[in-house]
Every structure is written in C-alpha cells, then in structure tokens.
PDB file of C-alpha atoms in Angstrom:
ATOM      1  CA  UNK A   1     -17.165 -31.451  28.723  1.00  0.00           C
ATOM      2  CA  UNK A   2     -13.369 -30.092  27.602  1.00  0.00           C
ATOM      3  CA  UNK A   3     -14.733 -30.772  24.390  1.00  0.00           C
ATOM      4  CA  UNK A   4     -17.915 -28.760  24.760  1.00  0.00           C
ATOM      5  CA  UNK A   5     -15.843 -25.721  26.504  1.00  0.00           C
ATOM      6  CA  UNK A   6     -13.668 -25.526  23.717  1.00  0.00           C
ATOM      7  CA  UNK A   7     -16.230 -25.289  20.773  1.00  0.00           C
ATOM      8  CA  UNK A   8     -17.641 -22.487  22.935  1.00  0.00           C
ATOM      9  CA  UNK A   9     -14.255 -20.870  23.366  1.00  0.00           C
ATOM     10  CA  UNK A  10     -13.626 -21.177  19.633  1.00  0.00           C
ATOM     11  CA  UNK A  11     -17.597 -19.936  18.835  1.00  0.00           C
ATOM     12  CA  UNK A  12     -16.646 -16.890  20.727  1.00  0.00           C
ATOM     13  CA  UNK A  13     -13.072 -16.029  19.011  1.00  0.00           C
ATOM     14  CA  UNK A  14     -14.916 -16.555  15.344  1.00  0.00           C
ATOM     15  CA  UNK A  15     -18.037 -14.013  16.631  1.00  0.00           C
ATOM     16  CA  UNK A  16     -14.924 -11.755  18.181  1.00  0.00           C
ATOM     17  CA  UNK A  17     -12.522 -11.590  15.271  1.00  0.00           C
ATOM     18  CA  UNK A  18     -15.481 -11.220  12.561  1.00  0.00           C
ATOM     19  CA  UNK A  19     -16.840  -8.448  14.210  1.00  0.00           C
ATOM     20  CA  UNK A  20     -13.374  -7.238  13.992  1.00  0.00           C
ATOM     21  CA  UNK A  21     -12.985  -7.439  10.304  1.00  0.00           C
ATOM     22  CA  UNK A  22     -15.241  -4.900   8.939  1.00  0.00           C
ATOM     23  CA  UNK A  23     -17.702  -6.410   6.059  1.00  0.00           C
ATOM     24  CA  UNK A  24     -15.362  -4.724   3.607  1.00  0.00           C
ATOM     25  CA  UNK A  25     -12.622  -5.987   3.994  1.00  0.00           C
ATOM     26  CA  UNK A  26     -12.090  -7.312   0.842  1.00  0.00           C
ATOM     27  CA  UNK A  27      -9.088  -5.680  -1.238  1.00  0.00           C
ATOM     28  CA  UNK A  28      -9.838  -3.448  -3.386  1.00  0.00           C
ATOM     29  CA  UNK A  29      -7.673  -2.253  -6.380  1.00  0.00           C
ATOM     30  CA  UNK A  30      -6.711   1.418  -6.182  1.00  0.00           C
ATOM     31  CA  UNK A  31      -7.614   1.272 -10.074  1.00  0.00           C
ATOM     32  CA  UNK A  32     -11.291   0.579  -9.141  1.00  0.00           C
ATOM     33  CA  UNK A  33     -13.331   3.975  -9.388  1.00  0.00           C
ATOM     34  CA  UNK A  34     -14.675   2.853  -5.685  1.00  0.00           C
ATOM     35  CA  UNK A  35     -11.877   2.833  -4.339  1.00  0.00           C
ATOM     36  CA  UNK A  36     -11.217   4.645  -0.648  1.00  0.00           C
ATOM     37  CA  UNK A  37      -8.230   5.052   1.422  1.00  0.00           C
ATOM     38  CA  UNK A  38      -8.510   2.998   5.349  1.00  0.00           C
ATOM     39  CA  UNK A  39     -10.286   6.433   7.154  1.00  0.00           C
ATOM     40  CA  UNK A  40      -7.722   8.003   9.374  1.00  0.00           C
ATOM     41  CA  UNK A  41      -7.564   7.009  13.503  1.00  0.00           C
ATOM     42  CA  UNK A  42      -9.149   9.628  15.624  1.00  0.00           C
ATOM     43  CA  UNK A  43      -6.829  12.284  16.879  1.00  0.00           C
ATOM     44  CA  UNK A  44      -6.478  10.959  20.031  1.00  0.00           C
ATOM     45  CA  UNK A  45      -5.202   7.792  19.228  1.00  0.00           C
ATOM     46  CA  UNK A  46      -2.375   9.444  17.312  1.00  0.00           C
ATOM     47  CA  UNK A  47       0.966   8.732  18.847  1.00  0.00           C
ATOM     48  CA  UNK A  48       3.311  11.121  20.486  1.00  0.00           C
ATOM     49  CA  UNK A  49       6.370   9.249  19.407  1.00  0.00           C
ATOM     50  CA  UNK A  50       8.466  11.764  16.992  1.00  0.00           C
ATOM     51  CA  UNK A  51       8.329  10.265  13.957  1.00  0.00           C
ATOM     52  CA  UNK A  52      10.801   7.452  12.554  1.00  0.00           C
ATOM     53  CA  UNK A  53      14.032   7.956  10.979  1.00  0.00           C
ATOM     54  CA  UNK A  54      14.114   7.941   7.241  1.00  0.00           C
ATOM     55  CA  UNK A  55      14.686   4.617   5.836  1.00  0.00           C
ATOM     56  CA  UNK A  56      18.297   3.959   4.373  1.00  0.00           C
ATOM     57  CA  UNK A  57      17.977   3.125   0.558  1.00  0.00           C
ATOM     58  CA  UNK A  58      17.755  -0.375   0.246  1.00  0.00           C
ATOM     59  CA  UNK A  59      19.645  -2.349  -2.570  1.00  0.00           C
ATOM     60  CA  UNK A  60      18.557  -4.945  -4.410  1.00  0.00           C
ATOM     61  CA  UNK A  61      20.476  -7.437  -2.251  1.00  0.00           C
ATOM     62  CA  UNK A  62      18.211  -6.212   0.172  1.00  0.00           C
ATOM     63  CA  UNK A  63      15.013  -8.255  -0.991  1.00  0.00           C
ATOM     64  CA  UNK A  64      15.602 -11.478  -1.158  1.00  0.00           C
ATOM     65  CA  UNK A  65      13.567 -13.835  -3.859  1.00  0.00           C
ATOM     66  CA  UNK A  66      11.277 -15.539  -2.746  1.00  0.00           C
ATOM     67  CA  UNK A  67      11.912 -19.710  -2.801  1.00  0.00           C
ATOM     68  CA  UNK A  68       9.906 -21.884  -5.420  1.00  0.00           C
ATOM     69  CA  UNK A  69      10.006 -18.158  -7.717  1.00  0.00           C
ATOM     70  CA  UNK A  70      12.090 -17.349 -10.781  1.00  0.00           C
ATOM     71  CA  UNK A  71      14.047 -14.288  -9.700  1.00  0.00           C
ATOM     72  CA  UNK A  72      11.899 -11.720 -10.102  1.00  0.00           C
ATOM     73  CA  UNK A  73      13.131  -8.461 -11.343  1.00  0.00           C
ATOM     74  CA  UNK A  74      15.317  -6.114  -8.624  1.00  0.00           C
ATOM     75  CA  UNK A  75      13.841  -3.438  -6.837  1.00  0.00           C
ATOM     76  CA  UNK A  76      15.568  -0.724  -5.563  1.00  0.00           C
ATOM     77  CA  UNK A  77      14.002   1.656  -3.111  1.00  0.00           C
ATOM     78  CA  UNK A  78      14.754   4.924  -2.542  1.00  0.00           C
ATOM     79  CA  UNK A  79      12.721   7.020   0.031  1.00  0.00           C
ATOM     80  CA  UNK A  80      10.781   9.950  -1.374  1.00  0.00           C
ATOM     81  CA  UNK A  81      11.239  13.467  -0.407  1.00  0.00           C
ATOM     82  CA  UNK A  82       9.507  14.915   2.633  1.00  0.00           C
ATOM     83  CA  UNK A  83       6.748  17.554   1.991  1.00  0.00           C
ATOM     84  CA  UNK A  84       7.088  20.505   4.694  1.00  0.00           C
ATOM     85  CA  UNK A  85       3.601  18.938   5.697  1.00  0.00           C
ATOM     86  CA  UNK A  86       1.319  15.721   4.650  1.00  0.00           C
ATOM     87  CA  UNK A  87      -1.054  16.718   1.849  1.00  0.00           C
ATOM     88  CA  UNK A  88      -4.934  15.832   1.873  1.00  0.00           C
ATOM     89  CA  UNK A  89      -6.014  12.844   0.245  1.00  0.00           C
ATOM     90  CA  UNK A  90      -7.226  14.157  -3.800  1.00  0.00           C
ATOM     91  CA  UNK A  91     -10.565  14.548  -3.960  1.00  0.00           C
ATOM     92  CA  UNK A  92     -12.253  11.078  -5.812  1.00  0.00           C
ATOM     93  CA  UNK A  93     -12.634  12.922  -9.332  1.00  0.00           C
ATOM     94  CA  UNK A  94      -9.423  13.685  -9.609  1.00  0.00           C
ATOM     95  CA  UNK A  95      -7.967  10.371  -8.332  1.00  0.00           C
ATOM     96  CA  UNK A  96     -10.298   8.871 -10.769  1.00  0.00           C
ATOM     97  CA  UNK A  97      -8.809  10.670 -13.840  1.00  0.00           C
ATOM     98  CA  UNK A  98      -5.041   9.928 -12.644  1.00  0.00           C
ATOM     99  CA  UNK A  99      -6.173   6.166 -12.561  1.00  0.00           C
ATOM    100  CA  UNK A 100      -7.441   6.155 -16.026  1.00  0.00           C
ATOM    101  CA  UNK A 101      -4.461   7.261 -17.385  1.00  0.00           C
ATOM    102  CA  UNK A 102      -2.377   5.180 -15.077  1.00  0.00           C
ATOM    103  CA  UNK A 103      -4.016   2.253 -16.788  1.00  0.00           C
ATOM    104  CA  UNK A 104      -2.946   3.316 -20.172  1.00  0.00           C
ATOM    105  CA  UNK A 105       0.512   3.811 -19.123  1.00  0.00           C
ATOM    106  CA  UNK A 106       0.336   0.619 -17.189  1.00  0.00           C
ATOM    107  CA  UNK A 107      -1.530  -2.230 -19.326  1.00  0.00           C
ATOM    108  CA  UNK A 108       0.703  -4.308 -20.010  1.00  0.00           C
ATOM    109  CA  UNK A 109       2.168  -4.468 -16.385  1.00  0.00           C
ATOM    110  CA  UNK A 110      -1.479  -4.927 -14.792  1.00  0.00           C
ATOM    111  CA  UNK A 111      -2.178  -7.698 -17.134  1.00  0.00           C
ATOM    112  CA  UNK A 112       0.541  -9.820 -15.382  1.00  0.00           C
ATOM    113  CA  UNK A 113      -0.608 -11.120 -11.954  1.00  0.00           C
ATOM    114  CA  UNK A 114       2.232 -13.599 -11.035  1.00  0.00           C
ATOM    115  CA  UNK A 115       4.143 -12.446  -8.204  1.00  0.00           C
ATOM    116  CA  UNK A 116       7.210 -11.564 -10.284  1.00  0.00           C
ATOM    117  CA  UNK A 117       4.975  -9.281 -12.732  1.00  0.00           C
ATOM    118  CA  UNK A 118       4.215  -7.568  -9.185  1.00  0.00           C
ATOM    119  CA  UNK A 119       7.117  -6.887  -8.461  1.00  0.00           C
ATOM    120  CA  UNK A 120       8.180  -5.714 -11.407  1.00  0.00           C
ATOM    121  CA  UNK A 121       4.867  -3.262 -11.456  1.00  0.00           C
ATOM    122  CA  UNK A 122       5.975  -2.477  -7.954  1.00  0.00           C
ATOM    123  CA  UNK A 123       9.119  -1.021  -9.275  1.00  0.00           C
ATOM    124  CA  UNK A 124       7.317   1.354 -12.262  1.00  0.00           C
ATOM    125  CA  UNK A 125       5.097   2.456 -10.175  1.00  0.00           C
ATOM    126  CA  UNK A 126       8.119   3.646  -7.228  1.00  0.00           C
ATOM    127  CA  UNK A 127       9.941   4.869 -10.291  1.00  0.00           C
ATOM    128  CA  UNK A 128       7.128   6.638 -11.405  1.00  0.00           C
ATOM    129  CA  UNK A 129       6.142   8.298  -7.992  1.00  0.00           C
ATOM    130  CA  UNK A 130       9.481   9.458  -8.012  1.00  0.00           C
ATOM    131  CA  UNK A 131       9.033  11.071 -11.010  1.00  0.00           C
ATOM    132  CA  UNK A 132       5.263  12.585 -10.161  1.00  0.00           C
ATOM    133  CA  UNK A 133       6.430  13.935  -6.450  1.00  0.00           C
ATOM    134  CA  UNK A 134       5.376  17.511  -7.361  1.00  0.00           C
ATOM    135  CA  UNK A 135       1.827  16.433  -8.640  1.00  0.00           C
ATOM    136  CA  UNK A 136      -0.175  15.288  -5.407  1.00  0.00           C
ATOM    137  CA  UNK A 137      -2.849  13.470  -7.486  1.00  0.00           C
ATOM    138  CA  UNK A 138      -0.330  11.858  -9.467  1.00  0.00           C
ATOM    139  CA  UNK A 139       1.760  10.255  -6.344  1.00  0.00           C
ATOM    140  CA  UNK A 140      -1.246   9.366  -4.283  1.00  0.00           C
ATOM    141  CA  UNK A 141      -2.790   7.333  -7.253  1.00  0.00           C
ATOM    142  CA  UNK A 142       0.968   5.922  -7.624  1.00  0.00           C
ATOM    143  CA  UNK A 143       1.705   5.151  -3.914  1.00  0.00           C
ATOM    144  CA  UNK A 144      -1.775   3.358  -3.234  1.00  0.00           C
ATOM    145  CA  UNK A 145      -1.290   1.097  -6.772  1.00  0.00           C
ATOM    146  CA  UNK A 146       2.483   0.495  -5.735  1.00  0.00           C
ATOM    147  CA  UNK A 147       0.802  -0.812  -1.935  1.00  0.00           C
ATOM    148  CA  UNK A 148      -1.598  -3.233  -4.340  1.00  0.00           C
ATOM    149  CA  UNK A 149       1.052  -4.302  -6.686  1.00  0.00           C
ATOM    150  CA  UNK A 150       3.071  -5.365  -3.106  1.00  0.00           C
ATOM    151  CA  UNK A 151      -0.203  -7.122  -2.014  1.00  0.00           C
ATOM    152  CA  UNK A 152       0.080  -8.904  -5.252  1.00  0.00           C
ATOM    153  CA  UNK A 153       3.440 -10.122  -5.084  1.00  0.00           C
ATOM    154  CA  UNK A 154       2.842 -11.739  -1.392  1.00  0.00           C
ATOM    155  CA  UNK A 155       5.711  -9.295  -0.314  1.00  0.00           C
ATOM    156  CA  UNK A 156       4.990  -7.900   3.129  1.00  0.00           C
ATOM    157  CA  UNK A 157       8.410  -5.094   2.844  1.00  0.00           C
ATOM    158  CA  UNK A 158       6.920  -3.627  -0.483  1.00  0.00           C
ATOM    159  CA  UNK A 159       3.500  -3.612   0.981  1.00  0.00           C
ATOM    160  CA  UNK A 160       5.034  -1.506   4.249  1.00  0.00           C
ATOM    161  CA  UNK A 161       7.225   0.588   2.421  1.00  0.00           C
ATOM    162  CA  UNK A 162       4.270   1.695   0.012  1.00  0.00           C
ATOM    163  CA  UNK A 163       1.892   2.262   3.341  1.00  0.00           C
ATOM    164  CA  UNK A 164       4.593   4.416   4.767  1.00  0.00           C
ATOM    165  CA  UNK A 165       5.266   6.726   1.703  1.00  0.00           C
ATOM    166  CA  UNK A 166       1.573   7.427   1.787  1.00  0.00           C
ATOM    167  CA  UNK A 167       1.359   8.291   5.469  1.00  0.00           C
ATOM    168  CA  UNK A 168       4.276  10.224   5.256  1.00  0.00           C
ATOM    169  CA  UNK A 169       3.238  12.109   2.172  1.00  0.00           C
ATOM    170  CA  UNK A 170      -0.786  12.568   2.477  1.00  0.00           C
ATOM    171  CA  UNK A 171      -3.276  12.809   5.402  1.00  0.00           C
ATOM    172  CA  UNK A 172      -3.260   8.824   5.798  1.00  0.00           C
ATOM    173  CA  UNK A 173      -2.953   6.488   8.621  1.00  0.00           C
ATOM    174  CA  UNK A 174      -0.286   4.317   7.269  1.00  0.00           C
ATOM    175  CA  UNK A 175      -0.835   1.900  10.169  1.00  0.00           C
ATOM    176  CA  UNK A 176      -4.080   1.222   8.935  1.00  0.00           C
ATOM    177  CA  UNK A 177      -3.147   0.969   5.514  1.00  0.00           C
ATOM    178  CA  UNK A 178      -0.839  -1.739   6.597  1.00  0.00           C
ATOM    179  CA  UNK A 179      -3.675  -3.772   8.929  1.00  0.00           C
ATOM    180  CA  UNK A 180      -5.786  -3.375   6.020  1.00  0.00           C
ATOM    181  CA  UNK A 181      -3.211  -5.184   3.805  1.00  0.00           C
TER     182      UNK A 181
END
C-alpha cells in the first residue's frame, strides 16, 4: 500500500514537472537560423526591486578550474556598459546575417566542443561583445552565443553572467534565459 502511494505520488510529479518543461526545451544554438530568445514575463510579473549593483570585474582567480579538466584558458570578465535604456531584440534577418559571419570569424573555436574549447570561445565572444557594444545586432548575436558557449563548458557563472548582459542590454528576461539554461 506505501508502495502503491508512492508510485502514484511519483506518477503525479513526472505528469507535473513535464508539463512544466515546455516541448522545446531542447537547447538550441544561437547559430541555428531558428533560433528565438525565452519570450519575455508578462509585465506584471516584473519585479519592483531596483535593479542589482553592477558586478565587480572578476579576475581570473575568480573561476576556478574545474577538477578532472586541464586548466582551461582564463577568463576575465568585465561588465559591459549600460545603455540609457534596454534595446529590442534585432529583428531575425538581421540576427541571421550577424550569425553567418560570426561563424566565419568563429570556426575554428565552434569546432572544439570540450569544455575547455568553451571556455576559451566564451572568452572571444565577451571580448568581442566588448568590442561590438555600439552595434545592437552585433552584441545580441555575441551575448546569446557567449550564454551557449557557457552551456557548453558545464559552467553555471559564465552561463549567468552571459544571461545578465543580455537582460541588461536588450528587451530580455534574463531570468528566463537562465531557467532555460
């Protein structure tokens, strides 16, 4: 009977937390031409915290390797300037031009899955954005590949800090981003 109560109790957290998960919730790559930002939360779910302090630039002492890894290349992070307020998200046409140049420039880097190749895309792609800050298009493409390249290299604090340079710079819901990831 505890038996039977628990299957049913399990039964109904599976049914629960896949109707949860929406059927696509497999990760895309931002350099697949289907590609689409996590929609926005509605405007009432928005909070009314003010928003967080900028992040201190971290050092490369700040990310740790990660055990049974060679040491992967540093990364240094340094938080991108503030626009007076967050851009739209560029239209899919011109995301889809960025990307194919992004791919060029890239190649060799996206060829490399092992989580140190990630990280070291991870770090082009940051240094890159840095560059491309004035070109919306640009940055976008650059922020949402940097937040794959983290999901690549299993590391949860280059995910978040892509996720939160895209909801700070473009009409995003970083927190979604994030669950997404």
């Amino acid at each position: 009977m505890v038996f039977a109560r628990a299957a049913a109790l399990i039964a109904v957290l599976a049914v629960t937390f896949a109707a949860a998960v929406p059927a696509g919730a497999q990760q895309k790559s931002i350099f697949d031409d289907d590609w689409v930002p996590p929609k926005a939360a509605p405007a009432a779910a928005k909070p009314t915290l003010p928003p967080p302090e900028p992040e201190k630039p971290a050092t490369s002492t700040d990310v740790p390797p990660t055990p049974g890894t060679t040491e992967a290349p540093s990364v240094v992070v340094v938080p991108l300037p503030l626009p007076a307020t967050r851009r739209p998200v560029p239209a899919p046409p011109e995301q889809a031009a960025v990307r194919k140049v992004m791919k060029e420039l890239f190649g060799p880097q996206l060829a490399d899955r092992t989580p140190a190749g990630r990280k070291s895309l991870f770090a082009a792609l940051m240094a890159q954005a840095d560059k491309s800050a004035s070109v919306p298009t640009e940055l976008f493409v650059l922020l949402a590949a940097a937040h794959d390249a983290g999901i690549g290299a299993g590391d949860l604090r280059l995910v978040t800090r892509a996720a939160d340079d895209l909801g700070r710079q473009f009409e995003v819901d970083a927190l979604a981003v994030k669950a997404a990831a």
